[in-house]
Coordinates of C-alpha atoms in Angstrom, one line a residue:
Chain A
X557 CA -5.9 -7.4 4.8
X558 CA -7.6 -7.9 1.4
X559 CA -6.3 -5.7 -1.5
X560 CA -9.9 -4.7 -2.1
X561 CA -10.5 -3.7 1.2
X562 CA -7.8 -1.1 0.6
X563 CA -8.9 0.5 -2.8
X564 CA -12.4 0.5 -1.9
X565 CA -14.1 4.1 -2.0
X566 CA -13.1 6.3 1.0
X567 CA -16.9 7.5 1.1
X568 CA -18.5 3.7 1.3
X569 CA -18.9 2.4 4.4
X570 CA -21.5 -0.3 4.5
X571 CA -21.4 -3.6 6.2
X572 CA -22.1 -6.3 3.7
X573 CA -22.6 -9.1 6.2
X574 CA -23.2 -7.8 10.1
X575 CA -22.5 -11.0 12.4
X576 CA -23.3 -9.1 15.8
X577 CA -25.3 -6.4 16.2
X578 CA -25.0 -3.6 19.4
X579 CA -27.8 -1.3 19.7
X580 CA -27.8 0.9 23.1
X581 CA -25.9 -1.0 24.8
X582 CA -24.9 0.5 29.1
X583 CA -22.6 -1.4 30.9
X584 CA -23.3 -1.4 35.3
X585 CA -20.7 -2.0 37.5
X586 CA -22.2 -1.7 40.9
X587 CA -23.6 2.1 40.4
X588 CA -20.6 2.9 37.8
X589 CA -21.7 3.2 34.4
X590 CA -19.2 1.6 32.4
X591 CA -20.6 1.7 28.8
X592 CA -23.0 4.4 27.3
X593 CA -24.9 3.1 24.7
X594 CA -23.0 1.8 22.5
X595 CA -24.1 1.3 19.5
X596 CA -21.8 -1.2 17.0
X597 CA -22.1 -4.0 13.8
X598 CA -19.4 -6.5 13.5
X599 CA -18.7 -7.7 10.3
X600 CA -18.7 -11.3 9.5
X601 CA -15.7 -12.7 8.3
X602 CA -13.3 -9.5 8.8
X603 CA -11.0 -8.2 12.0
X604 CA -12.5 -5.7 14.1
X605 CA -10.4 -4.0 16.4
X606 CA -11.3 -2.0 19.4
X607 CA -9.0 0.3 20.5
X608 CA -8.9 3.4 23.3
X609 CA -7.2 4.4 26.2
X610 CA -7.2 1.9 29.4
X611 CA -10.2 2.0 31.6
X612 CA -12.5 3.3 28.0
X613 CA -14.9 0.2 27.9
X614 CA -13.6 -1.8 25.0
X615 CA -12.4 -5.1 27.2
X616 CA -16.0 -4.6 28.7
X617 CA -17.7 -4.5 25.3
X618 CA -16.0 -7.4 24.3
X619 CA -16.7 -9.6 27.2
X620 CA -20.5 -8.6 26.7
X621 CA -20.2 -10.9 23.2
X622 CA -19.9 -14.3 25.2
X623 CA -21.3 -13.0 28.2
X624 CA -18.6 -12.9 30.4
X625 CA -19.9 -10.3 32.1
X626 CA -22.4 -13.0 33.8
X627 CA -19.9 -13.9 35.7
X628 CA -18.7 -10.6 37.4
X629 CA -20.3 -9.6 40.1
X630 CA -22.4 -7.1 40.6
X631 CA -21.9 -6.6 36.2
X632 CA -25.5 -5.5 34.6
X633 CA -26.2 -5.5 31.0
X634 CA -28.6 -3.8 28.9
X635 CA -29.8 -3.2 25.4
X636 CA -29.8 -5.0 22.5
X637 CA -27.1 -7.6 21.6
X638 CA -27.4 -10.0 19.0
X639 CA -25.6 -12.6 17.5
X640 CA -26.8 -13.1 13.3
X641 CA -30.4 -11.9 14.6
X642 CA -30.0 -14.0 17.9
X643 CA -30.4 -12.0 21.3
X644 CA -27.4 -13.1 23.1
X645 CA -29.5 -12.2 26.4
X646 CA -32.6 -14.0 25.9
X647 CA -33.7 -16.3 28.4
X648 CA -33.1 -19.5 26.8
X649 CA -29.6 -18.6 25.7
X650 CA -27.3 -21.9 26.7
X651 CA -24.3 -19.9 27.9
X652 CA -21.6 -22.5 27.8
X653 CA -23.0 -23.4 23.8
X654 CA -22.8 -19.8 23.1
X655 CA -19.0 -19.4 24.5
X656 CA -18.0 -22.5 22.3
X657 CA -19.6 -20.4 19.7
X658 CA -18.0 -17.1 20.6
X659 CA -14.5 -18.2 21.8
X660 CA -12.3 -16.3 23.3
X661 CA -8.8 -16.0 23.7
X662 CA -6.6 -13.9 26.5
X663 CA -3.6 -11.9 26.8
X664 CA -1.5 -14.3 29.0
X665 CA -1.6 -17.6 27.3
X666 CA -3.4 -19.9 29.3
X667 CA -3.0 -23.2 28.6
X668 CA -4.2 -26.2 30.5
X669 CA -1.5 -28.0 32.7
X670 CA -2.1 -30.9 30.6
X671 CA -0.4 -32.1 27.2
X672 CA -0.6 -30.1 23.9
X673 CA -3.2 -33.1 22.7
X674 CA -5.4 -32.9 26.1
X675 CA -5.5 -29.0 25.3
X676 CA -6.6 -29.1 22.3
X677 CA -9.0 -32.2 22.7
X678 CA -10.7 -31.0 25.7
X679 CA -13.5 -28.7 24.2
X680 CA -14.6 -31.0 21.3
X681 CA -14.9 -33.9 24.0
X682 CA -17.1 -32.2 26.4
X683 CA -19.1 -30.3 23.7
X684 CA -19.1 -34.7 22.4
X685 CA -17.9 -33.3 19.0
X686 CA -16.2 -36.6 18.2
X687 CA -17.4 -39.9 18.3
X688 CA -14.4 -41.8 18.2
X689 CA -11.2 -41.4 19.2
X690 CA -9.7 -41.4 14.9
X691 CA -12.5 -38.4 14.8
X692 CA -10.8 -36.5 17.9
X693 CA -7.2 -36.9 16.5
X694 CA -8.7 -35.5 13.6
X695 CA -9.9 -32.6 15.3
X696 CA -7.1 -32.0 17.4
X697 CA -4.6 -32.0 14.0
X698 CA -6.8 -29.8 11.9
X699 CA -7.7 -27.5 15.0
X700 CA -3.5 -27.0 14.9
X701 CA -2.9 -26.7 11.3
X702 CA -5.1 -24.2 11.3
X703 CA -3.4 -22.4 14.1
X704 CA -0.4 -22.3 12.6
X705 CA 1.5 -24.5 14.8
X706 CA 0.5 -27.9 14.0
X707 CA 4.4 -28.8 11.9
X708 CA 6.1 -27.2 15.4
X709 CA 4.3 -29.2 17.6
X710 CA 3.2 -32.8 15.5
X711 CA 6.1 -34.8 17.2
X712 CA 5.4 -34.0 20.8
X713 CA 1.4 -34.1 21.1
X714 CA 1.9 -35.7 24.4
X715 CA 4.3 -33.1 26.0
X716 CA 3.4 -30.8 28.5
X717 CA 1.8 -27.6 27.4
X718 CA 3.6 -26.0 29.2
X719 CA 6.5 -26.8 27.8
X720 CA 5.9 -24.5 24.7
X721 CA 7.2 -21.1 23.9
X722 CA 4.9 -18.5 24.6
X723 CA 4.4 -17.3 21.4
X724 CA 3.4 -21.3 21.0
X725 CA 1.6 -21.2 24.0
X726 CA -0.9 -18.5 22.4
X727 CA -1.2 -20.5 19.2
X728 CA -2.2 -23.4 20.9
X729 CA -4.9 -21.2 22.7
X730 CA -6.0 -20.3 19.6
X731 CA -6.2 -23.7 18.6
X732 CA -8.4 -24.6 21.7
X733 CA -10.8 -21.9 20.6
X734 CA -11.1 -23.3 17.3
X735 CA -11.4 -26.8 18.3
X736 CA -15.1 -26.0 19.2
X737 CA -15.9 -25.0 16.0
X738 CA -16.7 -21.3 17.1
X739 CA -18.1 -18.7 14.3
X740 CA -16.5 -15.7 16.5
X741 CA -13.2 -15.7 17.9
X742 CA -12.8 -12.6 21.0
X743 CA -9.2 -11.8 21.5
X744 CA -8.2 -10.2 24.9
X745 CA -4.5 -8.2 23.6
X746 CA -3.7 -12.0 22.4
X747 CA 0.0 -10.1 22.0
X748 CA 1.2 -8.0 24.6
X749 CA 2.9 -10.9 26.3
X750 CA 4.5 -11.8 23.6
X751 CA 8.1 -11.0 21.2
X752 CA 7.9 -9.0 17.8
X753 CA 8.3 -12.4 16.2
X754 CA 5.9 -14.3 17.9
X755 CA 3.3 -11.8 17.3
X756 CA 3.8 -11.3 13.9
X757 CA 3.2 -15.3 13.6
X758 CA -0.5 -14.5 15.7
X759 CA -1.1 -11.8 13.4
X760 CA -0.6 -13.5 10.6
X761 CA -2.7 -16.3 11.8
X762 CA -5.8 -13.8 12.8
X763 CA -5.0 -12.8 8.9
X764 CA -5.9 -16.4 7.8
X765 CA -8.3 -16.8 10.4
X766 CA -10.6 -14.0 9.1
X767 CA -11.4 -16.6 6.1
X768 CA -13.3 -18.6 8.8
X769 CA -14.3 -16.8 11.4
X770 CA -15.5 -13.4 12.5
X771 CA -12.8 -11.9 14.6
X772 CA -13.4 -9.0 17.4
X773 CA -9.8 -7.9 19.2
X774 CA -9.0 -5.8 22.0
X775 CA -5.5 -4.2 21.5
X776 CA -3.9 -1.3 22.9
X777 CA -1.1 -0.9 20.6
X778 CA -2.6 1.2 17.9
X779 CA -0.3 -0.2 15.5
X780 CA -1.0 -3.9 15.7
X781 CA -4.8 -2.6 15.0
X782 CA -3.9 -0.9 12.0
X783 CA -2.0 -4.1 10.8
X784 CA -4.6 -6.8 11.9
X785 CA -7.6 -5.6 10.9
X786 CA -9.9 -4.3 8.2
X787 CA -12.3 -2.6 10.9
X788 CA -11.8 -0.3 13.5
X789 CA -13.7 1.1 16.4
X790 CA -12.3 4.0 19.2
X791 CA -13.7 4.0 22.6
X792 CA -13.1 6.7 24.9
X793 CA -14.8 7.1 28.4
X794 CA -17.9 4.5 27.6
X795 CA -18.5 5.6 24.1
X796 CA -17.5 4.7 20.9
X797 CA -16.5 7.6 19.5
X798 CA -15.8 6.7 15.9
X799 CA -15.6 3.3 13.9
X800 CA -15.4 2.4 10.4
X801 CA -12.9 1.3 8.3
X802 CA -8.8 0.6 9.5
X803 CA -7.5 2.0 6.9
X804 CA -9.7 4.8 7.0
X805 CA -9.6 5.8 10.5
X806 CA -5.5 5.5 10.4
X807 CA -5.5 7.7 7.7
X808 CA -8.3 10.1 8.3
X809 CA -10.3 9.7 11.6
X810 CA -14.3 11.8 11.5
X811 CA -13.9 12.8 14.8
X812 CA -11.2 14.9 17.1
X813 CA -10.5 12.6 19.6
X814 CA -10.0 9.7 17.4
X815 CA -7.3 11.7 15.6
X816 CA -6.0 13.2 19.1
X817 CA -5.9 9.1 20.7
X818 CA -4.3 7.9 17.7
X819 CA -1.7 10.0 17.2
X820 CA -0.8 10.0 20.6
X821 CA -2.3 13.5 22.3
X822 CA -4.4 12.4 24.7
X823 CA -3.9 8.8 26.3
Chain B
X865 CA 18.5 -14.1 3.9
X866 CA 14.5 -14.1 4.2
X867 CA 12.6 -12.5 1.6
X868 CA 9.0 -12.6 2.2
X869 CA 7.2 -10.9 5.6
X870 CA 5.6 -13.7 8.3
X871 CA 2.2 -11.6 7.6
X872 CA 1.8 -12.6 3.6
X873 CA -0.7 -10.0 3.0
X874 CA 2.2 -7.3 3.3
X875 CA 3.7 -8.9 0.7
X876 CA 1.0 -9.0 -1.6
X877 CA 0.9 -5.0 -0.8
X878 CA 4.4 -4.5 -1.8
X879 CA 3.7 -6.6 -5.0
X880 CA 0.6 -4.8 -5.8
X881 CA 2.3 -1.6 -5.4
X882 CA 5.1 -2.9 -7.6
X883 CA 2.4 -3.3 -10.0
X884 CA 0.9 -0.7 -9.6
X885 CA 4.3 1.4 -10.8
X886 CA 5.2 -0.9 -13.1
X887 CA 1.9 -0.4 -14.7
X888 CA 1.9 3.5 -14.6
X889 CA 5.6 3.5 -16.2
X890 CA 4.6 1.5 -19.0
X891 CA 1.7 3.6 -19.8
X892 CA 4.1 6.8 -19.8
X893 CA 6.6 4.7 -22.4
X894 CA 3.5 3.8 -24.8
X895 CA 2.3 7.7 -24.4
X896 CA 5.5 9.2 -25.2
X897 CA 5.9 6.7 -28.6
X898 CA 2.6 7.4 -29.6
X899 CA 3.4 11.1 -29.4
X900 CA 6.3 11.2 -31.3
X901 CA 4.9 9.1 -33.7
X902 CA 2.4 11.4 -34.3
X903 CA 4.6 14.2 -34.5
X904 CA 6.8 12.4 -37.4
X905 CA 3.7 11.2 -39.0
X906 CA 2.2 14.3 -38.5
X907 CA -1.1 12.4 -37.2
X908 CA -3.2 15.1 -35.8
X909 CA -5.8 12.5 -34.3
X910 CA -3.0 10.3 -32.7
X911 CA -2.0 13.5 -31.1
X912 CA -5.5 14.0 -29.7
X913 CA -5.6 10.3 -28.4
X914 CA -2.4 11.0 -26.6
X915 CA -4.0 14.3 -24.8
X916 CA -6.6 12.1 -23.8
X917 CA -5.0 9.2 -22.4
X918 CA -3.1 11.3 -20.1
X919 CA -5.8 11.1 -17.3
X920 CA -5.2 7.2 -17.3
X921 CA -1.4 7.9 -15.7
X922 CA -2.3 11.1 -12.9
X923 CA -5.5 8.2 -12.2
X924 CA -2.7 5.5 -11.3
X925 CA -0.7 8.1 -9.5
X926 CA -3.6 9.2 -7.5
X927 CA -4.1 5.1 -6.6
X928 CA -0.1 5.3 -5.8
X929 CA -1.2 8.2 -3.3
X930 CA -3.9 6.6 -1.7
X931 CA -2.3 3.3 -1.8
X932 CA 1.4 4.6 0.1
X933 CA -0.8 6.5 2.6
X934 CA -2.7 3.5 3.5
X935 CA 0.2 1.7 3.8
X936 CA 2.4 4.0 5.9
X937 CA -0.3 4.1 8.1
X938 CA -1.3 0.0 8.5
X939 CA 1.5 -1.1 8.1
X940 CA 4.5 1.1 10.1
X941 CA 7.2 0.0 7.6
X942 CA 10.9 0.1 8.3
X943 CA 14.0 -0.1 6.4
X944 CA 14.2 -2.1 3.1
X945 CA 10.2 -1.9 3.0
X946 CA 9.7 1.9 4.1
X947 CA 12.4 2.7 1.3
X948 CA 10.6 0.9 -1.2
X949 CA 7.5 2.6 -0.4
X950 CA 9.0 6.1 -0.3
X951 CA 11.2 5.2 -3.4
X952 CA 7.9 4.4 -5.4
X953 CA 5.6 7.5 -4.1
X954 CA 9.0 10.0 -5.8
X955 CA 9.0 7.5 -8.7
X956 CA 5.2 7.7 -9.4
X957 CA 5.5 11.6 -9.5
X958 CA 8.5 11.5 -12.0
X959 CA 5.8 9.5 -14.6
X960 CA 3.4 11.7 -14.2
X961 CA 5.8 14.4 -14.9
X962 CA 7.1 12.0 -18.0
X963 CA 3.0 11.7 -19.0
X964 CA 2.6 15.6 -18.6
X965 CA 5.7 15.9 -21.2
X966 CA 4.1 13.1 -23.8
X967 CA 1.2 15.4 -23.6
X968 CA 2.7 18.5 -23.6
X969 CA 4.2 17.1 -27.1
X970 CA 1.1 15.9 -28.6
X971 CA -0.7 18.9 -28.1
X972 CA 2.1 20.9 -30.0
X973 CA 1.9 18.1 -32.6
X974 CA -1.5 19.4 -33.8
X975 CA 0.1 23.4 -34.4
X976 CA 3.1 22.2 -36.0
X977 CA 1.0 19.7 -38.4
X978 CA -0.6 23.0 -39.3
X979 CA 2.2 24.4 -40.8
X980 CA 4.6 23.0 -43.7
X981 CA 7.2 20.5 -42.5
X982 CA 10.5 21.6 -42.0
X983 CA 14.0 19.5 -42.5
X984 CA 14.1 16.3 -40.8
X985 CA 14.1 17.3 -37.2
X986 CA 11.0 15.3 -36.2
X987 CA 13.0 12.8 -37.1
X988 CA 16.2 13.4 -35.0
X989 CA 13.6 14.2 -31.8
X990 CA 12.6 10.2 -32.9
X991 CA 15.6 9.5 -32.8
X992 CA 16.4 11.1 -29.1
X993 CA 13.3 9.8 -27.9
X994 CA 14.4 6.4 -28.7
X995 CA 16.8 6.7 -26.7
X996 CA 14.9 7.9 -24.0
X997 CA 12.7 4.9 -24.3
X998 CA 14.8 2.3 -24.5
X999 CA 16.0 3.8 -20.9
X1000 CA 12.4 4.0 -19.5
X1001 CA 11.9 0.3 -20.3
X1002 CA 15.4 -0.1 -18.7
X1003 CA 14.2 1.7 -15.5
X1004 CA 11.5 -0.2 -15.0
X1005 CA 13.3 -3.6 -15.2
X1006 CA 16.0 -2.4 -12.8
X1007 CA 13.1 -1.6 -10.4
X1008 CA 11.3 -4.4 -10.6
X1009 CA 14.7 -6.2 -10.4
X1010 CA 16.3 -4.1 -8.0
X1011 CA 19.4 -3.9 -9.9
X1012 CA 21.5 -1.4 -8.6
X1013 CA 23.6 -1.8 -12.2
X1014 CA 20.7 -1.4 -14.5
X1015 CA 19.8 2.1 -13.0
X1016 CA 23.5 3.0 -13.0
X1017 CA 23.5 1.9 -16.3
X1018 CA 20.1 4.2 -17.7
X1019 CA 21.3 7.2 -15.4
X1020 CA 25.0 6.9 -17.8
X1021 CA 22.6 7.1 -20.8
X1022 CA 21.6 10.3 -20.0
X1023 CA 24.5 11.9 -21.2
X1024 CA 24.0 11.0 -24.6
X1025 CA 20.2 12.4 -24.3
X1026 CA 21.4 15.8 -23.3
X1027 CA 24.2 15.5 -26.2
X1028 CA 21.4 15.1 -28.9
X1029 CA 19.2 17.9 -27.3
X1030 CA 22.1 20.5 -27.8
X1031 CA 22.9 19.7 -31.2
X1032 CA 18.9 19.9 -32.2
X1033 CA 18.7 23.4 -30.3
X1034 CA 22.0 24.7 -32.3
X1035 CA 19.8 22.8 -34.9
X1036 CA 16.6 24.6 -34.7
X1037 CA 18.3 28.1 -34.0
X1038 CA 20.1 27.6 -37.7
X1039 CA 16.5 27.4 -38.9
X1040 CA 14.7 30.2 -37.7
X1041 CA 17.7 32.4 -38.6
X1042 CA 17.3 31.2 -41.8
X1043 CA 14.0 32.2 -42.5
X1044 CA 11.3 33.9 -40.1
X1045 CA 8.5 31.5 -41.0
X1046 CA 10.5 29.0 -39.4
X1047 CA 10.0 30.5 -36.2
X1048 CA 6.7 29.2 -35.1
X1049 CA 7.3 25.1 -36.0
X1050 CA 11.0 25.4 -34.8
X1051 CA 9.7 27.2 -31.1
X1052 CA 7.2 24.5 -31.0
X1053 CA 10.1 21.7 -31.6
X1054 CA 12.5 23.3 -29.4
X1055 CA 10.2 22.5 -26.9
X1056 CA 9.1 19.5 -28.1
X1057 CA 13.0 18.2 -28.1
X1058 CA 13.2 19.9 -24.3
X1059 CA 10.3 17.9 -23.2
X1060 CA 11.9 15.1 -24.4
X1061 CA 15.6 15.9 -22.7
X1062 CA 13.6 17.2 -19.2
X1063 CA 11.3 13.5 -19.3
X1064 CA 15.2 11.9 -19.9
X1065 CA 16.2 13.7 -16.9
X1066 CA 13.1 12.5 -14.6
X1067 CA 14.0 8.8 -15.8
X1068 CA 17.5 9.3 -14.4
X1069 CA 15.7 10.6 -11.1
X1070 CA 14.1 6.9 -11.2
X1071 CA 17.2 5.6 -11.4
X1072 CA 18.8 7.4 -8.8
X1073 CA 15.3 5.9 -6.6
X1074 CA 16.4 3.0 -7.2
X1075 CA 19.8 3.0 -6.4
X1076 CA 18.2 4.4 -2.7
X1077 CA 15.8 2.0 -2.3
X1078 CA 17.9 -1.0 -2.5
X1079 CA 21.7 0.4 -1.0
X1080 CA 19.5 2.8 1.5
X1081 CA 21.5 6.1 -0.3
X1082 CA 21.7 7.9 -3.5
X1083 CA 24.4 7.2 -5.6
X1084 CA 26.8 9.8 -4.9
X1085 CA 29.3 10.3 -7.8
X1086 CA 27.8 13.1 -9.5
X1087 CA 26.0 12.3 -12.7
X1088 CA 28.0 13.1 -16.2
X1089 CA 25.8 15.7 -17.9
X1090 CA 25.8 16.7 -21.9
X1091 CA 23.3 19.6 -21.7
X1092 CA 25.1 22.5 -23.0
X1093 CA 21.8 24.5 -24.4
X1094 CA 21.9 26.9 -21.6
X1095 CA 25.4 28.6 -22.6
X1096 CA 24.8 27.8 -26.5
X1097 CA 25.0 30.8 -29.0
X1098 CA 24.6 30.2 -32.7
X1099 CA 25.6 33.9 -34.7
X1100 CA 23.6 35.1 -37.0
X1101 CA 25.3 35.2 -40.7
X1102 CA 24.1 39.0 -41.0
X1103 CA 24.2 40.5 -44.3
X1104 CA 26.0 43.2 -42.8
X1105 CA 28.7 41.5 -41.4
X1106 CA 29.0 38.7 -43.7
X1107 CA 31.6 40.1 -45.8
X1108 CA 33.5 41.1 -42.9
X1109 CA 33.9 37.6 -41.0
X1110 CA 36.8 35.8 -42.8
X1111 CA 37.1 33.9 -39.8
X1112 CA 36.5 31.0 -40.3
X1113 CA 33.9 30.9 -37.8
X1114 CA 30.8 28.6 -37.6
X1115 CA 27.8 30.7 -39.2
X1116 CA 26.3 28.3 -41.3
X1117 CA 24.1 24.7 -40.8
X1118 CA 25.8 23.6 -37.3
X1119 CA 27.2 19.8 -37.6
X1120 CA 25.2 17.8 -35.9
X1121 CA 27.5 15.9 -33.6
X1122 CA 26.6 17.4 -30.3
X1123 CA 29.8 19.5 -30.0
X1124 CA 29.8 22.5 -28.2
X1125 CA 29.6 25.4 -29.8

């Protein structure tokens, strides 16, 4: 979290640099309604954490950012998405370009059953991001410095993936995502699998990460949202009840049941 | 042992916050000199800059506020780091009670400037406050270093603070029994010289913060104190009685050695 971002004037809420945009946005499953228009800016460059009870929408919202929802049966999505001005639902939207450019990353680590190299390489190669094979080591190395594991891992690029911890495991994930080159990285709880240690190593990383990419994560431990990231949002039944910013809603929440969710009254 | 968090930004928190403490404490050391030098230079405009430049130290405390509540919340902090935190929120109100007593002395700077100066006791509050800030600047470097033996060091100090305060109240007593007029510029330097005792007393509070924040307790030998004011009785050398006391007994200028009476 930037020091700024904490003395900044309780009253001023304005997004400098929105880099999606949710206007009325319902969420079908079958005949259930699972989101009531929600309306919601993501910041560009900055952590935005959703947060709310199980079963409140927010792993639902965040699948509508790469359209994962396609892919559910039965799933229907309407209102107005965007991604910098972009409707992520028009017609001529190229799904699989627009999930290299919205990567996502998931609570169970989920490597490949290939080596850490393959992993990592994998993306760029069928997305033909490198042109020779100097240009995909490149890729591969910078994709894990960046993910914080690069020094842990430089001596065994041809081991097993699976052979990682899985604290390593998620880093490496991350380290797929960004191989791509995405601008928005979704995380799915990219902790709750994971030790104290390891996840203050991710959360660290999500810190540095924010300097490249617009982050949007799912948690539902209050407190790693509060640590992670400068933005907030609470969704309860469908809705988002309240969002602004971290510090702010931690401290002192607009509405009722953001205060009531948060300091643990209703779940 | 490791030092810094695996999330950096914390740390750059905790610094900032350092700062941020560091910053306010220095501003309450410049305020109190400037207000006693314009009480011994009788600089009725220093005075008034002193007044003024209180509102910089309750803004800084008011950042302290928002900044500790902000971190309490983002941050869940535990052990070493949730004593620092704590320790700094009680430190930050002790300097802007040390800020309120600068103040407090510049503004009865410009009513004793009014009146004609009497003896040399602005100059032995100087010389107290000296003391007092050469322990503020003390306080700070032990927190910043957290050294344990620093702040035990200041919170000794103390002692000879509330020495010098006694002997200037038996001081100031002797004065206004000697003639009425003295009155009104003695009551306003008897509080002047308790300010400074009661701001010596909040830097031994720091020190005690400090001790807590890095040993996770307060120190818990009980602190030597020199403040006998609250028993002290000075007689008055009636002309009734003066030819009756043969007793040897203290009724003139008291020494000024801190001794009890």
């Amino acid at each position: 979290m930037s020091l700024s971002s904490l003395t900044t004037d309780e009253d001023r809420d304005v997004l400098l640099d929105t880099k999606i945009q949710a206007v009325g946005v319902d969420v079908h499953y079958h005949d259930k309604q699972a989101l009531f228009q929600v309306d919601l800016d993501i910041a560009a460059n900055t952590v935005t954490a959703l947060i709310g009870p199980s079963g409140c929408g927010k792993s639902t919202f965040l699948r509508c950012l790469n359209r994962m929802n396609d892919i559910i049966d039965g799933c229907r999505v309407s209102g107005a998405l965007s991604l910098d001005g972009n409707d992520l639902y028009a017609r001529e939207v190229d799904v699989v370009a627009l999930r290299a450019k919205v990567g996502m990353v998931f609570q169970k680590p989920n490597p490949f059953p290939k080596s850490i190299y393959e992993n990592v390489a994998f993306g760029p190669r069928i997305h033909g991001l490198a042109d020779s094979r100097a240009e995909l080591d490149q890729i591969v190395e910078t994709s894990l410095r960046r993910a914080g594991l690069y020094t842990e891992v430089s001596d065994r690029l041809d081991d097993t993936a699976t052979s990682l911890s899985g604290g390593q495991q998620q880093r490496l994930c991350i380290a797929r995502a960004i191989a791509v080159e995405p601008e928005v990285i979704l995380m799915d709880e990219p902790c709750s699998a994971l030790d104290p240690i390891a996840t203050a190593k991710v959360e660290e990383l999500i810190d540095e990460l924010r300097q490249r990419y617009t982050i949007v994560i799912v948690t539902h431990s209050m407190q790693q949202a509060a640590r992670v990231s400068q933005r907030t949002a609470f969704f309860h039944l469908g809705e988002v009840v309240e969002d602004g910013e971290t510090a702010k809603i931690f401290t002192d929440p607009h509405d009722e049941r953001t205060q009531a969710y948060i300091t643990g009254r209703i779940g | 042992m490791e030092t810094e968090h695996i999330v950096k930004s914390f740390d750059e928190e905790l610094l900032k916050l350092d700062n941020l403490v560091v910053e306010m404490g220095g501003l309450a050391e410049s305020q109190l000199a400037d207000a006693i030098a314009a009480l011994v230079r009788r600089d009725i405009e220093l005075a008034g800059r002193v007044v003024e430049q209180d509102k910089r130290i309750d803004a800084i405390e008011n950042e302290i506020h928002g900044f500790v509540l902000r971190l309490l919340a983002t941050r869940q902090p535990v052990a070493v780091d949730l004593r620092i935190i704590l320790a700094s929120l009680k430190i930050s109100s002790s300097l802007e009670r040390i800020g309120d007593y600068a103040k407090n002395i510049a503004k009865r700077t410009t009513t004793i400037a009014k009146v004609p100066a009497m003896g040399g006791t602005a100059q032995s509050i100087a010389r107290m406050t000296g003391v007092v800030q050469g322990m503020i600047k003390n306080v700070l470097d032990a927190y910043i270093g957290r050294d344990v033996d620093m702040a035990a060091d200041v919170r000794a100090r103390d002692e000879e603070v509330d020495q010098m305060h006694t002997s200037l109240f038996r001081e100031l007593l002797t004065y206004m029994m000697e003639d009425p007029r003295n009155i009104t510029p003695a009551t306003h330097l008897l509080f002047t010289a308790k300010n400074v005792e009661r701001i010596g007393d909040h830097v031994t509070g720091i020190a005690e913060q400090i001790h807590f924040m890095v040993a996770g307790e307060l120190p818990g030998d009980l602190r030597p104190k020199g403040d006998n004011t609250s028993y002290t009785v000075v007689e008055v050398a009636s002309p009734l009685n003066a030819g009756s006391r043969n007793d040897g007994s203290p009724n003139d200028r008291p020494t000024n050695d801190g001794s009890k009476p």
